[in-house]
Amino acid sequence: VLRALLELQERLAAVSVWVPGSGRFVTLRDVCYAPLNPPGPAVGDCAVSSVTQFFQNNRSHLERSAPQQHGQSQGTADWHDHLIYCV
């Protein structure tokens, strides 16, 4: 589910719309809230409130897993565990 959400976010971030009144294309950069780079934001500067932000909106972070041991039990920690830890 999170991979699909991240893909949707990436597709939406790439959308551009022609605005006849201004004679130009408008993108997310034109309308986003970018508190850390207000004069000239890149798409990555836009504040995005999403569960994928726990993974920095980065597919490779979302797909990471690591071996985990708790006492005698061994397993693998993945995005499920990371999300629970963050929340």
PDB file of C-alpha atoms in Angstrom:
ATOM      1  CA  VAL A   1       0.000   0.000   0.000  1.00  0.00           C
ATOM      2  CA  LEU A   2       2.773   2.455   0.898  1.00  0.00           C
ATOM      3  CA  ARG A   3       4.620   1.739  -2.330  1.00  0.00           C
ATOM      4  CA  ALA A   4       1.470   2.574  -4.297  1.00  0.00           C
ATOM      5  CA  LEU A   5       0.985   5.755  -2.252  1.00  0.00           C
ATOM      6  CA  LEU A   6       4.580   6.814  -2.877  1.00  0.00           C
ATOM      7  CA  GLU A   7       4.146   6.180  -6.604  1.00  0.00           C
ATOM      8  CA  LEU A   8       0.966   8.283  -6.625  1.00  0.00           C
ATOM      9  CA  GLN A   9       2.760  11.110  -4.797  1.00  0.00           C
ATOM     10  CA  GLU A  10       5.594  11.006  -7.334  1.00  0.00           C
ATOM     11  CA  ARG A  11       3.132  11.154 -10.225  1.00  0.00           C
ATOM     12  CA  LEU A  12       1.245  14.069  -8.650  1.00  0.00           C
ATOM     13  CA  ALA A  13       4.496  15.946  -8.005  1.00  0.00           C
ATOM     14  CA  ALA A  14       5.309  15.694 -11.724  1.00  0.00           C
ATOM     15  CA  VAL A  15       1.952  17.088 -12.923  1.00  0.00           C
ATOM     16  CA  SER A  16       1.936  20.339 -14.831  1.00  0.00           C
ATOM     17  CA  VAL A  17      -1.179  22.190 -15.963  1.00  0.00           C
ATOM     18  CA  TRP A  18      -1.443  24.788 -18.698  1.00  0.00           C
ATOM     19  CA  VAL A  19      -3.053  27.996 -17.434  1.00  0.00           C
ATOM     20  CA  PRO A  20      -4.327  29.998 -20.423  1.00  0.00           C
ATOM     21  CA  GLY A  21      -4.765  33.207 -18.405  1.00  0.00           C
ATOM     22  CA  SER A  22      -1.086  33.341 -17.491  1.00  0.00           C
ATOM     23  CA  GLY A  23       0.176  31.689 -20.664  1.00  0.00           C
ATOM     24  CA  ARG A  24       2.331  29.153 -18.864  1.00  0.00           C
ATOM     25  CA  PHE A  25       2.399  25.783 -17.163  1.00  0.00           C
ATOM     26  CA  VAL A  26       1.867  25.631 -13.394  1.00  0.00           C
ATOM     27  CA  THR A  27       3.524  22.902 -11.328  1.00  0.00           C
ATOM     28  CA  LEU A  28       3.657  21.890  -7.697  1.00  0.00           C
ATOM     29  CA  ARG A  29       6.648  24.209  -7.240  1.00  0.00           C
ATOM     30  CA  ASP A  30       4.396  27.178  -8.017  1.00  0.00           C
ATOM     31  CA  VAL A  31       1.844  26.405  -5.306  1.00  0.00           C
ATOM     32  CA  CYS A  32       3.630  24.393  -2.634  1.00  0.00           C
ATOM     33  CA  TYR A  33       4.507  25.430   0.895  1.00  0.00           C
ATOM     34  CA  ALA A  34       8.303  25.307   1.196  1.00  0.00           C
ATOM     35  CA  PRO A  35       9.304  26.869   4.522  1.00  0.00           C
ATOM     36  CA  LEU A  36      13.000  26.001   4.170  1.00  0.00           C
ATOM     37  CA  ASN A  37      13.372  27.429   0.655  1.00  0.00           C
ATOM     38  CA  PRO A  38      10.548  29.928   0.041  1.00  0.00           C
ATOM     39  CA  PRO A  39      12.066  32.017  -2.787  1.00  0.00           C
ATOM     40  CA  GLY A  40      12.781  29.152  -5.211  1.00  0.00           C
ATOM     41  CA  PRO A  41      11.553  25.751  -4.080  1.00  0.00           C
ATOM     42  CA  ALA A  42      12.301  22.523  -5.867  1.00  0.00           C
ATOM     43  CA  VAL A  43       9.682  19.775  -5.646  1.00  0.00           C
ATOM     44  CA  GLY A  44      11.749  18.133  -2.883  1.00  0.00           C
ATOM     45  CA  ASP A  45      11.467  21.314  -0.788  1.00  0.00           C
ATOM     46  CA  CYS A  46       7.661  21.217  -0.696  1.00  0.00           C
ATOM     47  CA  ALA A  47       6.185  20.229   2.656  1.00  0.00           C
ATOM     48  CA  VAL A  48       4.240  17.008   2.134  1.00  0.00           C
ATOM     49  CA  SER A  49       2.115  15.623   4.956  1.00  0.00           C
ATOM     50  CA  SER A  50       1.988  11.926   4.280  1.00  0.00           C
ATOM     51  CA  VAL A  51       2.753   8.630   5.982  1.00  0.00           C
ATOM     52  CA  THR A  52       5.545   8.161   3.417  1.00  0.00           C
ATOM     53  CA  GLN A  53       7.364  11.087   5.026  1.00  0.00           C
ATOM     54  CA  PHE A  54       8.437   8.648   7.766  1.00  0.00           C
ATOM     55  CA  PHE A  55      10.657   7.228   4.975  1.00  0.00           C
ATOM     56  CA  GLN A  56      11.682  10.656   3.604  1.00  0.00           C
ATOM     57  CA  ASN A  57       9.454   9.972   0.567  1.00  0.00           C
ATOM     58  CA  ASN A  58      12.226   7.672  -0.641  1.00  0.00           C
ATOM     59  CA  ARG A  59      11.486   4.285  -2.186  1.00  0.00           C
ATOM     60  CA  SER A  60      14.809   2.732  -1.133  1.00  0.00           C
ATOM     61  CA  HIS A  61      14.165   3.720   2.499  1.00  0.00           C
ATOM     62  CA  LEU A  62      10.711   2.168   2.279  1.00  0.00           C
ATOM     63  CA  GLU A  63      12.112  -1.110   0.924  1.00  0.00           C
ATOM     64  CA  ARG A  64      14.857  -1.533   3.545  1.00  0.00           C
ATOM     65  CA  SER A  65      14.890  -4.435   5.947  1.00  0.00           C
ATOM     66  CA  ALA A  66      17.321  -5.496   8.637  1.00  0.00           C
ATOM     67  CA  PRO A  67      17.897  -8.596  10.751  1.00  0.00           C
ATOM     68  CA  GLN A  68      16.580  -8.221  14.269  1.00  0.00           C
ATOM     69  CA  GLN A  69      17.061 -10.322  17.369  1.00  0.00           C
ATOM     70  CA  HIS A  70      15.081 -10.132  20.591  1.00  0.00           C
ATOM     71  CA  GLY A  71      16.356 -12.658  23.103  1.00  0.00           C
ATOM     72  CA  GLN A  72      16.296 -16.027  21.345  1.00  0.00           C
ATOM     73  CA  SER A  73      13.858 -14.837  18.676  1.00  0.00           C
ATOM     74  CA  GLN A  74      15.234 -13.760  15.323  1.00  0.00           C
ATOM     75  CA  GLY A  75      13.377 -11.997  12.568  1.00  0.00           C
ATOM     76  CA  THR A  76      13.459  -9.163  10.109  1.00  0.00           C
ATOM     77  CA  ALA A  77      12.486  -5.548  10.703  1.00  0.00           C
ATOM     78  CA  ASP A  78      10.957  -3.788   7.712  1.00  0.00           C
ATOM     79  CA  TRP A  79       8.728  -0.805   6.926  1.00  0.00           C
ATOM     80  CA  HIS A  80       5.978  -2.147   9.208  1.00  0.00           C
ATOM     81  CA  ASP A  81       8.293  -2.040  12.216  1.00  0.00           C
ATOM     82  CA  HIS A  82       9.711   1.362  11.268  1.00  0.00           C
ATOM     83  CA  LEU A  83       6.215   2.842  10.969  1.00  0.00           C
ATOM     84  CA  ILE A  84       5.164   1.446  14.347  1.00  0.00           C
ATOM     85  CA  TYR A  85       8.349   2.839  15.906  1.00  0.00           C
ATOM     86  CA  CYS A  86       7.733   6.305  14.414  1.00  0.00           C
ATOM     87  CA  VAL A  87       4.070   6.469  15.375  1.00  0.00           C
TER      88      VAL A  87
END
